[in-house]
Rosetta silent file (secondary structure, phi, psi, omega in degrees, C-alpha in Angstrom):
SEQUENCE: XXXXXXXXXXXXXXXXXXXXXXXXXXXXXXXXXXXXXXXXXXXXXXXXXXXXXXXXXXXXXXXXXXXXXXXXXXXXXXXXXXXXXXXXXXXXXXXXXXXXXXXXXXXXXXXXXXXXXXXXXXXXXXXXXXXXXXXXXXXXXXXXXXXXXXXX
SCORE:     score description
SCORE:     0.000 S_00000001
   1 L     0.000  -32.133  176.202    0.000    0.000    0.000 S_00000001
   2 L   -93.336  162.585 -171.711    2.833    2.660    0.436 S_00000001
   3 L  -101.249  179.409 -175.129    4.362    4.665   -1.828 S_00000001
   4 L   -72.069  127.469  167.208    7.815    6.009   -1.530 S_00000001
   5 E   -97.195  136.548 -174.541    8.682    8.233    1.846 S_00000001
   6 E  -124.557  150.516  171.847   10.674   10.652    1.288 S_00000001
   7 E   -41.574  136.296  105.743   12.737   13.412    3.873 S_00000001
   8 L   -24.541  104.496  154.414   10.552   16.378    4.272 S_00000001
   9 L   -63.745   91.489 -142.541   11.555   19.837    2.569 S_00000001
  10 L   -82.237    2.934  156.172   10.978   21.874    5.429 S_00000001
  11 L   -24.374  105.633 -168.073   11.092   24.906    2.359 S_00000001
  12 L   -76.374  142.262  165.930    8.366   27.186    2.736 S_00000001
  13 L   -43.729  132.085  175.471    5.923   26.981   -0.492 S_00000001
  14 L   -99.749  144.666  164.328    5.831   29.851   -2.391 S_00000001
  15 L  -128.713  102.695  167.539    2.685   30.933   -4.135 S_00000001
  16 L  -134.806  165.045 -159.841    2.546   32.162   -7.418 S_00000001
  17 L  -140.525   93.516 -175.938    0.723   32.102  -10.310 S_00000001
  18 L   -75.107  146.007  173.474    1.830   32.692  -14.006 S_00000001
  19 L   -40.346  136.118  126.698   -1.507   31.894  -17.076 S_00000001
  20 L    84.887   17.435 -177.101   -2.268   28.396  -17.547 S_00000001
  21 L  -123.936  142.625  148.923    0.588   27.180  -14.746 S_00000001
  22 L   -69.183  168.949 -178.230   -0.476   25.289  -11.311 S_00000001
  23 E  -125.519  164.413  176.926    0.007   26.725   -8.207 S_00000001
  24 E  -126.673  123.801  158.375    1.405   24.335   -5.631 S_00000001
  25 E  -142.141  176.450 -157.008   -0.090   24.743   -1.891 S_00000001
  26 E  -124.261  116.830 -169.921   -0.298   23.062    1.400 S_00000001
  27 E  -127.812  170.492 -160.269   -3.595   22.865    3.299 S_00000001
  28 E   -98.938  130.124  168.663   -4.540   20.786    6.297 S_00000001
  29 H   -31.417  -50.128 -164.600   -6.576   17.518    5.119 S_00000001
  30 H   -88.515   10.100 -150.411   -9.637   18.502    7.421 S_00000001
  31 H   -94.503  -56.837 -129.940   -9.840   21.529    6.419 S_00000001
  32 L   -72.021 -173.323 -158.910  -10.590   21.099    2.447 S_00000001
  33 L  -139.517  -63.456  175.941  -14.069   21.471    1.802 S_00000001
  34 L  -124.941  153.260 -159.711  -13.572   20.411   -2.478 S_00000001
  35 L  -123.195    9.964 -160.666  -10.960   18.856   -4.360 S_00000001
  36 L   -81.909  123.803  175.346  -12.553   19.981   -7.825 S_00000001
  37 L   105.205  -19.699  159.497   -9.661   21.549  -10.151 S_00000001
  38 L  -106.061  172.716 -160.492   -6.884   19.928   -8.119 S_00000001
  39 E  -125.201  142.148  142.572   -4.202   17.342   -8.109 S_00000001
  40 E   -81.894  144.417  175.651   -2.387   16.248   -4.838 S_00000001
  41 E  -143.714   17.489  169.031    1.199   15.630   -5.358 S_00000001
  42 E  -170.593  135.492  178.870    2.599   15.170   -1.528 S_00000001
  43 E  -107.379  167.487  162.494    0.522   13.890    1.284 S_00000001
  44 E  -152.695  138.669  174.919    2.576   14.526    4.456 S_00000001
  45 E  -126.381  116.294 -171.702    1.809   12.902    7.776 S_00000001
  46 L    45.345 -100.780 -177.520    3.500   14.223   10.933 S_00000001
  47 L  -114.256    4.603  165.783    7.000   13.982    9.599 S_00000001
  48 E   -72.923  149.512  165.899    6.310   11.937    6.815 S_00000001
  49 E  -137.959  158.207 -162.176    5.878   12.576    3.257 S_00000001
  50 E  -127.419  132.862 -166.710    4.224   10.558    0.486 S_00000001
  51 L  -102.935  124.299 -169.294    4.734   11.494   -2.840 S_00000001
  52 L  -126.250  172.064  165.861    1.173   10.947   -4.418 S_00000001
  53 L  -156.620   20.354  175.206   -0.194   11.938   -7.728 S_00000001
  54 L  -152.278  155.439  161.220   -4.137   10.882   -7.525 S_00000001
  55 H   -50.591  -33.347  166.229   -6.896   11.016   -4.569 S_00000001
  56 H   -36.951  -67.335 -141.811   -6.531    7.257   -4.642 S_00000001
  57 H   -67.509  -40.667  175.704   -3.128    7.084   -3.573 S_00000001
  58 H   -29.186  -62.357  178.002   -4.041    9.872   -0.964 S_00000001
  59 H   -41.464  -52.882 -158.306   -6.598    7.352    0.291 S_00000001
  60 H   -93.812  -11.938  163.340   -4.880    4.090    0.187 S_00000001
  61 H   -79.411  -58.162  164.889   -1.755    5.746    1.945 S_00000001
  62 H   -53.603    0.575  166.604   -3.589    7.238    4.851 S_00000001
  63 H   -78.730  -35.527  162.215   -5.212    4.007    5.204 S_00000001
  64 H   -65.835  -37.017 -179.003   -2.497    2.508    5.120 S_00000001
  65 H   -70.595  -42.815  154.799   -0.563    4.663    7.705 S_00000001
  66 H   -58.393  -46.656  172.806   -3.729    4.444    9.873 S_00000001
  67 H   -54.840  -54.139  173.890   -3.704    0.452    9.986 S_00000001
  68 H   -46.410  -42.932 -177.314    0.135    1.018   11.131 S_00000001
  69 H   -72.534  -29.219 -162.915   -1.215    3.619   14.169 S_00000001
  70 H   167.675   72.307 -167.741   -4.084    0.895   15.272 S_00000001
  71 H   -63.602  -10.612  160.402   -4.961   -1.574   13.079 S_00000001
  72 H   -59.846  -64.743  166.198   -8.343   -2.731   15.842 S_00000001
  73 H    -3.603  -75.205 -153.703   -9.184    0.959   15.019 S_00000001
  74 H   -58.339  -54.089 -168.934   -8.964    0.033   11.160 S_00000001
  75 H   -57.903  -30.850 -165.780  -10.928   -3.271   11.329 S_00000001
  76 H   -73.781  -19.706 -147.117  -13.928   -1.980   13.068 S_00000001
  77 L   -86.603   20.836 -174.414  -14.563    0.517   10.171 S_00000001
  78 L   -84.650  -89.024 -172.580  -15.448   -3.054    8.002 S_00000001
  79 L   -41.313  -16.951  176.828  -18.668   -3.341   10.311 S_00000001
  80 L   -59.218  115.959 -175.339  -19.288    0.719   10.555 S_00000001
  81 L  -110.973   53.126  126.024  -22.036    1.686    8.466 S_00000001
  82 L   -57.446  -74.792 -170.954  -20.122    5.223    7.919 S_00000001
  83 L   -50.671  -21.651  171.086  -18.340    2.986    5.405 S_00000001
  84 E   -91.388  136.871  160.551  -21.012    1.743    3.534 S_00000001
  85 L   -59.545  176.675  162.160  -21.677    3.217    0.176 S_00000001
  86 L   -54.935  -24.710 -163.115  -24.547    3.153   -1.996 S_00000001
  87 L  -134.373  -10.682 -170.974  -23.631    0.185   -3.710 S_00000001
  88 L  -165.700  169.466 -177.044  -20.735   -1.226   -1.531 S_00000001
  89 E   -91.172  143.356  168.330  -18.487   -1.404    1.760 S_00000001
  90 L   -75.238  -52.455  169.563  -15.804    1.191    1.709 S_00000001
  91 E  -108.610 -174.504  179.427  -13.487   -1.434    4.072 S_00000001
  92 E   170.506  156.539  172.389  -14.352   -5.005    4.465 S_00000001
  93 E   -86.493  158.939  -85.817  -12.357   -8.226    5.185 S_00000001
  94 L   -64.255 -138.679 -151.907  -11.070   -9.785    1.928 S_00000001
  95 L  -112.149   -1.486 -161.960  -12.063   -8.595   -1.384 S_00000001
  96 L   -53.273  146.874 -177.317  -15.244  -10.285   -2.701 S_00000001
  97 L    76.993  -88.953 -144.218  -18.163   -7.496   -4.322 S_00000001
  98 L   -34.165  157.739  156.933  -15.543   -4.944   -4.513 S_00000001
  99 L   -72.565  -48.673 -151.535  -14.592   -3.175   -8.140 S_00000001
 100 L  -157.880  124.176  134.675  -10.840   -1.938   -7.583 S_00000001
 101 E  -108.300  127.526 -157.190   -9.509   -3.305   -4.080 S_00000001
 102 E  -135.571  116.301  172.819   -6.848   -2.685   -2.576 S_00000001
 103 E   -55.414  114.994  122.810   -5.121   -4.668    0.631 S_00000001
 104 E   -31.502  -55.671  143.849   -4.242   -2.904    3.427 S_00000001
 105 E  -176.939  164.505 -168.080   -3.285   -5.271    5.844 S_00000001
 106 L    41.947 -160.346 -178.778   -4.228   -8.527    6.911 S_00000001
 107 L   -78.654   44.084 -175.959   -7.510   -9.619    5.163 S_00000001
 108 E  -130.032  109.562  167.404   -8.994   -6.055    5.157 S_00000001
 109 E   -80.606  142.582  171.857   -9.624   -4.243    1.952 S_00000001
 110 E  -124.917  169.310 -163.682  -10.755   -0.602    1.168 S_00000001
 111 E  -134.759  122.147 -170.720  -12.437   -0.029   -2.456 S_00000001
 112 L  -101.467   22.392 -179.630  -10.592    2.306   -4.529 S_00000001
 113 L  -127.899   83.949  177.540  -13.107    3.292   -7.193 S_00000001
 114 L  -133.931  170.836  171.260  -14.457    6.516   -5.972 S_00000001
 115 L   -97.713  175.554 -157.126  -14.243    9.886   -7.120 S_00000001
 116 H   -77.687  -26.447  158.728  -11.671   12.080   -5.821 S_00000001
 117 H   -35.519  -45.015 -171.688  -14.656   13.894   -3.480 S_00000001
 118 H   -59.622  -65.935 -169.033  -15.682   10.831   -2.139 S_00000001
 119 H   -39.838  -86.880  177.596  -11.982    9.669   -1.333 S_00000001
 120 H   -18.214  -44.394 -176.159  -11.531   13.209    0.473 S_00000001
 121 H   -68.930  -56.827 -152.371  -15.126   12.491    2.477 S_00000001
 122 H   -60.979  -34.603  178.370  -14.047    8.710    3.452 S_00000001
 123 H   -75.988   -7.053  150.981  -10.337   10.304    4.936 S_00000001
 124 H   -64.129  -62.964 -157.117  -11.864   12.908    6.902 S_00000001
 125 H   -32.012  -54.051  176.825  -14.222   10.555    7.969 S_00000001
 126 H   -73.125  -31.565  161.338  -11.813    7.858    9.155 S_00000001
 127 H   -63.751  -41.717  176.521   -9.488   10.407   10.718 S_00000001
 128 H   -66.031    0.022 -178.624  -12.331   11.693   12.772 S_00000001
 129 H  -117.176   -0.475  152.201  -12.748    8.216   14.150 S_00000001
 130 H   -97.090  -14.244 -163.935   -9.303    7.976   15.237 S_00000001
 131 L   -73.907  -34.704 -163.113   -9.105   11.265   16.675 S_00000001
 132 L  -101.743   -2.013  148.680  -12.134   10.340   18.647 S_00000001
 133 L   -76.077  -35.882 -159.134  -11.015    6.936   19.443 S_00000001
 134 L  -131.791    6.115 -169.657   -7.132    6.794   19.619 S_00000001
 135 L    39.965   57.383 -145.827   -6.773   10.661   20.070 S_00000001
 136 L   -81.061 -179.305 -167.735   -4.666   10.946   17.290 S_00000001
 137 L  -155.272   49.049  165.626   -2.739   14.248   16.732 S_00000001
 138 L   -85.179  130.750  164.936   -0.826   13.869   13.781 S_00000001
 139 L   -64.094  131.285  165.352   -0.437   16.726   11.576 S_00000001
 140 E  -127.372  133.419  160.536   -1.969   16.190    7.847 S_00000001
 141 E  -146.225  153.532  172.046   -1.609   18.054    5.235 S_00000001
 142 E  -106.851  156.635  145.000   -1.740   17.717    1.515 S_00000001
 143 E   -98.281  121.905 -154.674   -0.223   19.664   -1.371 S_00000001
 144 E  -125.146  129.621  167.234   -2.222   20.360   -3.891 S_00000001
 145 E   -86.332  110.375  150.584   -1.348   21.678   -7.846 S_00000001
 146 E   -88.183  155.279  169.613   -3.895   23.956   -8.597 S_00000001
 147 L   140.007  148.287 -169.817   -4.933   25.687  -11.682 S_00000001
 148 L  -113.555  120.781  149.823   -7.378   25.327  -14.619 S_00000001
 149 L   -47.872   88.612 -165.350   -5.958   24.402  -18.121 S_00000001
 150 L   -70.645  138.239  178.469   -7.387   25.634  -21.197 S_00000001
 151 L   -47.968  141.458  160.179   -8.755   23.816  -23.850 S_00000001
 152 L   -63.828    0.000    0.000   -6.503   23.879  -27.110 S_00000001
């Protein structure tokens, strides 16, 4: 499930914005409200960073990184029905029904075929159920490329 961690650039972001260029900025996970018009391209958790380039990978890293903090935590959210979707469970123990699955650890799967809102709903969600379970305090933040690209 993880992607490569890399050192932190503890470089502050600059923000500027030339036509038809992204912007690159760094907002707190819980924060974001919509993902529409952006890309993530670094998740960073407490002192980690994740080099990402879709909401997926956003997803299936903090999921992963969650299972690592308290994987009882992670397991309950197969029976939680916060997790279920309209048409399917967001975790579950192995992969059967699912579309796009992706292991986490042990037999517990999360389903990776969402849009990048959804993905953005289920990781607040599941952070808000360790914070109120496991009290977690990690700093999250994403980086996000912004900017809208005009048709040719």
């Amino acid at each position: 499930w993880q992607d490569a961690l890399f050192e932190p650039d503890h470089e502050e972001i600059v923000v500027t914005k030339r036509p038809n260029e992204e912007v690159l900025s760094e907002h707190e996970l819980m924060e974001l409200e919509s993902v529409t018009n952006s890309k993530p391209v670094k998740l960073i958790i407490d002192s980690g960073c994740y080099a990402v380039n879709s909401w997926k990978r956003v997803f299936i890293n903090l999921c992963g990184w969650l299972w690592e903090c308290d994987a009882a935590i992670f397991r309950e959210f197969a029976s939680n029905s916060d997790f279920q979707s309209r048409k399917r469970r967001v975790v579950q123990f192995g992969d059967a029904g699912m579309k796009r699955a992706e292991r986490i650890g042990g037999s517990v799967y999360v389903e990776t075929n969402y849009s990048a809102q959804e993905f953005l709903k289920y990781s607040k969600l599941m952070i808000e159920k360790y914070q109120d379970k496991y009290q977690l305090e990690a700093k999250i933040d994403i980086v996000l490329a912004e900017g809208i690209r005009e048709a040719l």
